[in-house]
Coordinates of C-alpha atoms in Angstrom, one line a residue:
X1 CA 8.5 18.5 -3.7
X2 CA 5.5 20.4 -2.5
X3 CA 6.2 24.1 -2.0
X4 CA 2.9 25.7 0.1
X5 CA 3.3 28.2 3.2
X6 CA 0.5 26.8 5.1
X7 CA -0.5 22.9 6.0
X8 CA -1.1 20.3 3.2
X9 CA -4.1 18.3 3.6
X10 CA -2.4 15.3 1.5
X11 CA -5.6 13.7 0.1
X12 CA -4.8 10.2 -1.7
X13 CA -8.1 9.9 -4.0
X14 CA -7.3 7.3 -5.9
X15 CA -10.7 5.9 -5.7
X16 CA -11.5 9.1 -9.0
X17 CA -13.3 9.1 -12.0
X18 CA -10.4 10.9 -13.1
X19 CA -8.6 8.2 -15.1
X20 CA -11.4 5.7 -15.4
X21 CA -15.0 5.1 -14.7
X22 CA -15.9 4.3 -10.9
X23 CA -17.6 1.4 -12.1
X24 CA -14.1 -0.5 -12.6
X25 CA -14.2 -0.4 -8.9
X26 CA -11.6 -3.4 -8.6
X27 CA -8.7 -2.0 -10.4
X28 CA -9.2 1.6 -8.4
X29 CA -9.4 -1.0 -5.2
X30 CA -5.8 -1.8 -6.6
X31 CA -4.7 1.3 -6.9
X32 CA -5.8 2.7 -3.5
X33 CA -3.2 0.1 -2.2
X34 CA -0.5 2.6 -3.1
X35 CA -1.9 5.2 -1.0
X36 CA 0.7 5.2 2.0
X37 CA 3.4 6.1 -0.5
X38 CA 1.8 9.6 0.0
X39 CA 3.2 9.9 3.5
X40 CA 6.6 10.9 1.9
X41 CA 5.2 14.1 1.3
X42 CA 4.2 15.0 4.9
X43 CA 5.9 18.1 6.8
X44 CA 5.3 19.3 10.2
X45 CA 1.6 20.4 10.4
X46 CA 0.3 18.5 7.6
X47 CA -2.7 16.1 7.5
X48 CA -2.7 13.0 5.3
X49 CA -6.1 11.6 4.3
X50 CA -5.9 8.1 3.2
X51 CA -7.9 5.3 2.2
X52 CA -5.5 2.4 3.2
X53 CA -4.2 2.1 6.5
X54 CA -0.6 2.7 7.3
X55 CA 1.3 0.8 9.7
X56 CA 3.1 2.0 12.7
X57 CA 6.5 0.6 11.1
X58 CA 6.3 2.4 7.9
X59 CA 5.2 5.4 9.8
X60 CA 8.1 5.2 12.0
X61 CA 10.4 4.3 8.9
X62 CA 8.9 7.8 7.0
X63 CA 9.4 9.9 9.9
X64 CA 13.3 9.2 10.7
X65 CA 14.1 9.7 7.0
X66 CA 12.4 12.7 6.4
X67 CA 12.9 14.4 9.9
X68 CA 9.2 15.0 10.8
X69 CA 8.4 14.7 14.2
X70 CA 5.5 11.8 14.2
X71 CA 3.5 13.9 16.6
X72 CA 3.5 17.0 14.4
X73 CA 1.6 15.5 11.4
X74 CA -1.7 13.8 11.4
X75 CA -3.1 10.9 9.5
X76 CA -6.7 10.1 8.9
X77 CA -7.4 6.4 7.7
X78 CA -10.7 6.3 6.2
X79 CA -13.0 3.3 6.6
X80 CA -13.3 0.9 3.5
X81 CA -16.7 2.2 1.6
X82 CA -16.7 0.3 -1.6
X83 CA -15.8 2.2 -4.8
X84 CA -16.8 5.3 -4.3
X85 CA -14.9 8.8 -4.2
X86 CA -12.9 9.4 -1.3
X87 CA -14.5 12.8 0.0
X88 CA -17.6 10.6 0.1
X89 CA -15.9 8.2 2.2
X90 CA -14.9 10.5 4.4
X91 CA -18.3 11.9 4.7
X92 CA -19.6 8.3 5.1
X93 CA -17.2 7.6 8.1
X94 CA -18.4 11.0 9.8
X95 CA -14.5 12.4 9.6
X96 CA -15.5 15.5 7.8
X97 CA -15.4 17.8 10.8
X98 CA -12.3 16.3 12.1
X99 CA -10.6 16.8 8.6
X100 CA -11.8 20.8 9.2
X101 CA -10.4 20.9 12.3
X102 CA -6.8 19.6 11.8
X103 CA -6.7 21.8 8.7
X104 CA -8.1 25.1 10.6
X105 CA -7.8 28.6 9.5
X106 CA -4.1 28.1 8.7
X107 CA -4.1 28.9 5.5
X108 CA -4.0 25.2 4.6
X109 CA -4.8 23.4 1.0
X110 CA -6.2 20.2 -0.4
X111 CA -3.6 18.2 -2.4
X112 CA -5.5 15.8 -4.3
X113 CA -3.8 12.8 -6.2
X114 CA -6.3 13.3 -8.7
X115 CA -8.0 17.0 -9.7
X116 CA -11.6 15.8 -9.9
X117 CA -15.2 17.3 -9.0
X118 CA -15.4 15.4 -5.5
X119 CA -12.1 16.7 -4.5
X120 CA -12.9 20.0 -5.3
X121 CA -16.4 19.9 -3.6
X122 CA -14.5 18.4 -0.8
X123 CA -12.1 21.3 -0.1
X124 CA -14.8 23.8 -0.8
X125 CA -16.9 21.9 2.3
X126 CA -14.4 22.5 4.9
X127 CA -13.2 26.0 3.8
X128 CA -9.8 25.3 2.5
X129 CA -8.2 26.1 -1.3
X130 CA -6.5 23.2 -3.6
X131 CA -2.9 23.4 -3.8
X132 CA -1.5 24.9 -6.2
X133 CA -4.3 26.9 -7.5
X134 CA -5.3 30.4 -5.7
X135 CA -9.0 29.6 -5.4
X136 CA -11.2 26.7 -5.1
X137 CA -13.2 28.5 -8.2
X138 CA -9.8 28.5 -10.1
X139 CA -9.3 24.5 -9.6
X140 CA -12.7 24.0 -10.6
X141 CA -12.3 26.2 -13.8
X142 CA -9.3 23.7 -14.9
X143 CA -11.2 20.4 -14.4
X144 CA -12.7 20.4 -17.7
X145 CA -9.7 20.1 -19.8
X146 CA -7.8 18.1 -17.0
X147 CA -11.0 15.2 -17.7
X148 CA -10.8 15.9 -21.8
X149 CA -6.7 15.2 -21.3
X150 CA -6.9 12.3 -19.2
X151 CA -8.7 10.8 -22.6
X152 CA -7.2 8.9 -25.2
X153 CA -9.2 10.6 -27.5
X154 CA -8.8 14.1 -25.8
X155 CA -4.9 13.6 -26.0
X156 CA -4.9 12.5 -29.6
X157 CA -6.9 15.6 -30.8
X158 CA -4.7 17.9 -28.6
X159 CA -1.4 16.5 -29.5
X160 CA -1.8 16.4 -33.2
X161 CA -2.8 20.1 -32.9
X162 CA 0.4 20.8 -31.2
X163 CA 2.3 18.9 -33.6
X164 CA 3.4 15.5 -32.1
X165 CA 4.1 12.7 -33.9
X166 CA 1.4 10.0 -33.2
X167 CA 1.1 6.5 -34.4
X168 CA -1.7 5.9 -37.2
X169 CA -4.6 5.3 -35.5
X170 CA -8.7 6.2 -35.3
X171 CA -11.4 7.1 -32.4
X172 CA -14.6 5.0 -32.7
X173 CA -17.4 3.8 -30.5
X174 CA -17.3 0.2 -28.7
X175 CA -19.4 -1.3 -31.6
X176 CA -17.2 -0.1 -34.5
X177 CA -13.5 -1.0 -32.8
X178 CA -13.9 -4.5 -34.8
X179 CA -14.5 -3.1 -38.1
X180 CA -11.9 -0.2 -37.4
X181 CA -9.2 -2.7 -36.1
X182 CA -9.9 -4.9 -39.2
X183 CA -9.4 -1.8 -41.4
X184 CA -5.7 -0.8 -39.9
X185 CA -5.0 -4.2 -40.2
X186 CA -5.0 -4.3 -43.5
X187 CA -1.5 -2.0 -43.2
X188 CA -0.3 -2.8 -40.2
X189 CA 0.8 -6.3 -38.7
X190 CA -1.2 -6.0 -35.5
X191 CA -2.9 -3.3 -33.5
X192 CA -3.5 -1.9 -30.1
X193 CA -7.3 -1.2 -28.8
X194 CA -7.5 1.0 -25.9
X195 CA -10.3 2.3 -24.3
X196 CA -10.8 5.9 -23.9
X197 CA -10.5 6.6 -20.2
X198 CA -8.0 3.9 -19.0
X199 CA -4.5 4.6 -17.0
X200 CA -1.6 1.7 -16.1
X201 CA -2.8 -0.5 -19.5
X202 CA -6.1 -1.2 -17.7
X203 CA -8.7 -2.8 -20.8
X204 CA -6.2 -2.4 -23.2
X205 CA -5.9 -5.4 -26.0
X206 CA -2.7 -6.0 -28.8
X207 CA -4.6 -7.8 -31.7
X208 CA -3.3 -9.5 -34.6
X209 CA -4.5 -10.3 -37.7
X210 CA -4.4 -14.2 -36.7
X211 CA -7.0 -13.0 -34.1
X212 CA -9.6 -11.6 -36.2
X213 CA -9.4 -14.7 -38.8
X214 CA -10.2 -16.7 -36.1
X215 CA -13.7 -15.7 -35.9
X216 CA -14.3 -15.2 -32.1
X217 CA -14.3 -11.2 -33.0
X218 CA -13.1 -8.9 -30.8
X219 CA -13.9 -9.3 -27.4
X220 CA -13.5 -6.1 -25.0
X221 CA -13.2 -5.1 -21.5
X222 CA -16.3 -3.9 -20.0
X223 CA -14.8 -0.5 -19.3
X224 CA -16.3 2.6 -21.3
X225 CA -20.2 1.0 -21.1
X226 CA -21.9 -0.6 -24.1
X227 CA -21.3 2.9 -26.2
X228 CA -18.2 4.5 -24.6
X229 CA -15.4 5.7 -26.9
X230 CA -12.0 3.4 -28.0
X231 CA -8.7 4.1 -29.6
X232 CA -7.4 1.7 -32.3
X233 CA -3.8 2.4 -33.0
X234 CA -1.1 0.8 -35.2
X235 CA 1.2 -1.6 -33.0
X236 CA 4.7 -0.4 -33.2
X237 CA 7.5 -2.1 -32.4
X238 CA 8.9 -1.0 -29.3
X239 CA 12.2 -0.4 -28.0
X240 CA 11.2 1.8 -25.2
X241 CA 8.5 3.0 -23.3
X242 CA 9.2 6.8 -22.2
X243 CA 8.0 9.7 -20.5
X244 CA 8.5 13.2 -19.3
X245 CA 7.0 14.6 -16.3
X246 CA 6.3 18.3 -16.4
X247 CA 5.0 20.9 -13.8
X248 CA 2.9 24.1 -14.8
X249 CA 3.1 26.9 -12.4
X250 CA 3.0 30.4 -12.4
X251 CA 6.1 31.0 -13.0
X252 CA 5.7 29.4 -16.3
X253 CA 5.8 25.1 -17.7
X254 CA 9.2 23.2 -17.2
X255 CA 10.2 19.6 -17.4
X256 CA 11.1 17.9 -13.9
X257 CA 12.8 14.6 -15.0
X258 CA 12.5 11.9 -17.6
X259 CA 13.1 8.3 -17.8
X260 CA 11.7 5.1 -18.8
X261 CA 8.8 2.9 -17.7
X262 CA 8.4 -0.9 -17.5
X263 CA 5.8 -2.7 -18.9
X264 CA 4.0 -5.8 -19.2
X265 CA 1.4 -6.1 -22.1
X266 CA 1.2 -2.2 -22.1
X267 CA 0.6 -2.1 -18.2
X268 CA 3.1 0.0 -16.1
X269 CA 5.1 -1.7 -13.5
X270 CA 8.2 0.2 -12.9
X271 CA 10.1 3.3 -13.9
X272 CA 13.9 4.0 -14.5
X273 CA 15.3 8.0 -14.3
X274 CA 17.3 9.4 -16.4
X275 CA 16.6 7.6 -19.6
X276 CA 19.0 4.8 -20.8
X277 CA 21.2 5.6 -23.6
X278 CA 19.4 3.7 -26.0
X279 CA 17.0 6.6 -25.8
X280 CA 18.7 9.4 -24.3
X281 CA 18.4 11.2 -27.7
X282 CA 14.7 11.6 -27.6
X283 CA 15.2 13.9 -24.3
X284 CA 15.0 17.3 -26.1
X285 CA 11.9 16.1 -28.3
X286 CA 10.2 14.8 -25.2
X287 CA 10.7 18.2 -23.3
X288 CA 9.4 20.1 -26.4
X289 CA 6.2 18.3 -26.7
X290 CA 6.0 18.2 -22.7
X291 CA 6.3 22.0 -22.7
X292 CA 3.8 22.5 -25.2
X293 CA 1.3 20.7 -23.9
X294 CA 2.1 22.3 -20.5
X295 CA 1.5 25.8 -22.2
X296 CA -1.9 24.7 -23.6
X297 CA -3.0 23.4 -20.3
X298 CA -1.6 26.9 -18.3
X299 CA -3.9 28.7 -21.1
X300 CA -7.0 26.4 -19.8
X301 CA -6.4 27.1 -16.4
X302 CA -4.3 24.2 -14.8
X303 CA -1.3 23.8 -12.4
X304 CA 0.6 21.2 -11.1
X305 CA 2.3 17.9 -12.6
X306 CA 1.4 16.2 -15.1
X307 CA 2.9 13.1 -17.3
X308 CA 3.3 12.8 -21.2
X309 CA 3.9 9.0 -22.3
X310 CA 5.5 8.4 -25.8
X311 CA 6.9 5.2 -27.2
X312 CA 10.2 4.9 -28.9
X313 CA 10.7 2.4 -31.9
X314 CA 13.2 0.1 -32.9
X315 CA 14.6 2.8 -35.5
X316 CA 14.6 5.3 -32.9
X317 CA 11.9 7.5 -33.7
X318 CA 9.5 8.6 -30.5
X319 CA 5.7 8.5 -30.8
X320 CA 3.7 10.5 -28.3
X321 CA 1.2 8.1 -26.8
X322 CA -0.9 9.7 -24.1
X323 CA -0.7 12.4 -21.3
X324 CA -1.8 11.7 -17.7
X325 CA -2.9 15.2 -16.1
X326 CA -2.5 13.9 -12.4
X327 CA 0.0 13.2 -9.8
X328 CA 1.4 10.5 -11.6
X329 CA 2.8 7.0 -10.3
X330 CA 6.2 8.6 -10.7
X331 CA 5.5 12.3 -8.8
X332 CA 5.5 11.1 -5.4
X333 CA 8.8 8.7 -6.0
X334 CA 10.4 11.7 -7.8
X335 CA 9.8 14.0 -4.7
X336 CA 10.8 11.5 -2.0
X337 CA 14.3 11.2 -4.0
X338 CA 14.6 14.6 -4.2
X339 CA 13.6 15.4 -0.5
X340 CA 15.9 12.5 0.7
X341 CA 19.3 13.1 -1.4
X342 CA 18.9 17.2 -0.9
X343 CA 22.3 17.9 1.3
X344 CA 23.7 14.5 0.4
X345 CA 26.5 13.2 -1.4
X346 CA 24.4 12.5 -4.5
X347 CA 23.1 15.4 -5.6
X348 CA 22.1 14.4 -9.3
X349 CA 20.4 10.6 -8.5
X350 CA 19.8 8.4 -10.5
X351 CA 16.7 5.6 -9.1
X352 CA 14.0 3.5 -10.0
X353 CA 10.6 2.7 -8.8
X354 CA 9.6 -1.3 -9.3
X355 CA 7.9 -3.9 -7.7
X356 CA 9.2 -7.7 -6.7
X357 CA 7.4 -10.6 -5.3
X358 CA 8.6 -12.3 -2.1
X359 CA 8.9 -16.5 -1.7
X360 CA 7.6 -16.0 1.5
X361 CA 5.0 -13.4 3.5
X362 CA 7.2 -11.1 5.6
X363 CA 6.4 -7.5 7.7
X364 CA 7.7 -4.4 7.4
X365 CA 10.4 -4.6 9.9
X366 CA 11.3 -8.0 8.7
X367 CA 11.9 -6.6 5.0
X368 CA 13.3 -3.6 6.6
X369 CA 16.1 -5.3 8.8
X370 CA 17.3 -7.6 5.8
X371 CA 18.0 -4.3 3.8
X372 CA 19.8 -2.9 6.6
X373 CA 21.7 -6.2 7.9
X374 CA 22.8 -6.4 3.8
X375 CA 23.8 -2.6 4.1
X376 CA 21.3 -2.1 0.9
X377 CA 19.0 0.1 3.1
X378 CA 19.1 4.0 2.3
X379 CA 21.9 5.8 3.9
X380 CA 20.9 9.6 4.2
X381 CA 24.8 10.8 4.2
X382 CA 25.4 9.1 0.8
X383 CA 22.1 9.7 -0.5
X384 CA 21.9 5.7 -2.0
X385 CA 20.1 3.2 -0.9
X386 CA 17.1 0.9 -1.4
X387 CA 13.6 2.4 0.2
X388 CA 10.5 0.7 0.9
X389 CA 8.3 3.4 0.1
X390 CA 4.5 2.1 0.3
X391 CA 4.5 0.1 3.6
X392 CA 4.4 -3.6 3.8
X393 CA 1.6 -4.8 1.0
X394 CA -1.5 -7.1 2.1
X395 CA -0.2 -10.0 0.9
X396 CA 3.2 -9.7 2.8
X397 CA 4.5 -10.7 -0.9
X398 CA 4.2 -7.8 -3.4
X399 CA 6.9 -5.2 -2.2
X400 CA 7.1 -1.7 -3.8
X401 CA 10.7 -0.1 -3.7
X402 CA 12.8 2.5 -4.9
X403 CA 16.5 2.3 -5.4
X404 CA 18.5 5.6 -5.5
X405 CA 22.1 5.4 -7.0
X406 CA 24.7 7.4 -8.2
X407 CA 24.0 5.8 -11.9
X408 CA 22.0 3.8 -13.7
X409 CA 24.6 1.3 -13.4
X410 CA 24.6 1.1 -9.9
X411 CA 20.9 1.0 -9.8
X412 CA 21.2 -2.2 -11.5
X413 CA 23.5 -3.9 -9.0
X414 CA 21.2 -2.7 -6.0
X415 CA 18.4 -3.9 -7.7
X416 CA 20.0 -7.4 -7.9
X417 CA 21.3 -7.2 -4.9
X418 CA 17.8 -6.5 -3.8
X419 CA 16.1 -9.7 -5.5
X420 CA 18.6 -12.0 -3.5
X421 CA 18.4 -10.0 0.0
X422 CA 14.5 -10.4 -0.2
X423 CA 14.2 -13.8 -2.3
X424 CA 12.3 -12.4 -4.7
X425 CA 10.6 -14.9 -7.1
X426 CA 12.8 -15.6 -10.1
X427 CA 15.8 -13.7 -8.2

C-alpha cells in the first residue's frame, strides 16, 4: 500500500524510456493498456493521470470494493499522443493546469509507474514532490542508478559485485553478439540473447547450435539500435522463474513478497504468490539477494519498490537474472490484494495474476455478471475470489484477472472454474 499523508497523483507513465527505448512504440503502447489497474491505488483526494480510458463500469466496481466515494477521486484521461512520455502527452493535451489545480497545495506527491526524467520534470512543473522521496531533487539524484539497474549489463555487473550467482554470460555490442553466442555454444547446448534495455522478454532470443549451423546468422530485434548493448548467457534448464519484490524506505530494506512467474519463451504472462513448494527452498537466498541489492540502491539514493528475478534450474539451484527498479507488473496487484483482504477472514492470502482469452468478446458488466452468478466474484468478507483488476480489454477477449484464496491449491481451483465460467479458449 502507498503510505502518504497528502494526496497522491497516480501517474501511469508506462510509456517510459526506463525499461526500453521510446522507439519501441508498439510494445510500450501495448503495456500501457494495463494502466487502469492503477485505479486500485486511489484513496479519497487522489488524482489518477492515465493514458488509457477507464470505463464507468470498471471505476464503479473499483470504488465499490475499495470504499472510495466516486466523487472524492479525480481521473484524468490523457488523449493518445503516440509513443511519447505521458508527461509530454499531458502537455500536448493542455492538461497540466488541471493536474496542478487538482494537486493544489495540499502536500501532494507524484507516484509514477517508472521513475524517469520526464516524470521528475513533470513533478517539478506542477510543484509537487515524487513519492516516496522528500524532494524532487532527491528523486532526480536516484535516476542514474535507477536507469543503470534497469539494464541487463548494469544488473550483471552489480549482482556480481554483491555476490549473487549468475548464469555464465558476457556483454557485447550488437555486431559482436553472434560471435559471442558461438563462443558460449562451444560449452553450452543453447544460449539466451537479450537486449540490454528490455522488459517482459521483449527482444529476447533463444539460440541453439543448430540455429547457427543453418548459415542464416543471428537475426536480432531492432531494439537498442545498430550498436546497442546485448547480453549473451547460457540457457539454463529452468524449472521455475521466480522473483522477490522488495521495498527501500527510510526505515530500511525489506522483502514484501515472492512468487513464481508464468512465462512463455521468456515473456511474462502471469505470477503466483507465495513460491510453490518445488522452489520454496530458494526463498531465503532470494531475500538475501534482494536485501543486498536494496541496500546498494539505498546507498545510491533510491527509494521505493523493485523486483529481483531469478531462475531455478532442475537441480534446484537459483541464478539471479535481472532487476526491475520500478513498480513492476506485480506491485499494484499485490497492493490491491493486501487492501481488499485487510480485516477479512483471509489475513495471509495466496494469490495469482494472469490473463485468459474468451472465445467471444464481452463487456465489463457481462464478465462481472458471470463471476457473480457463479459465486466466483471476490467476496470482501471471506477475502477470496476473482477480481477483474484491469478493466475490459480493447478486444473484449484478453482478460486480466487476479485470484485470491487461502492457499495455492484453492487458487488453482478458482482458475479452473474461472476458465469455464468466462469460456476461455482451451478452458
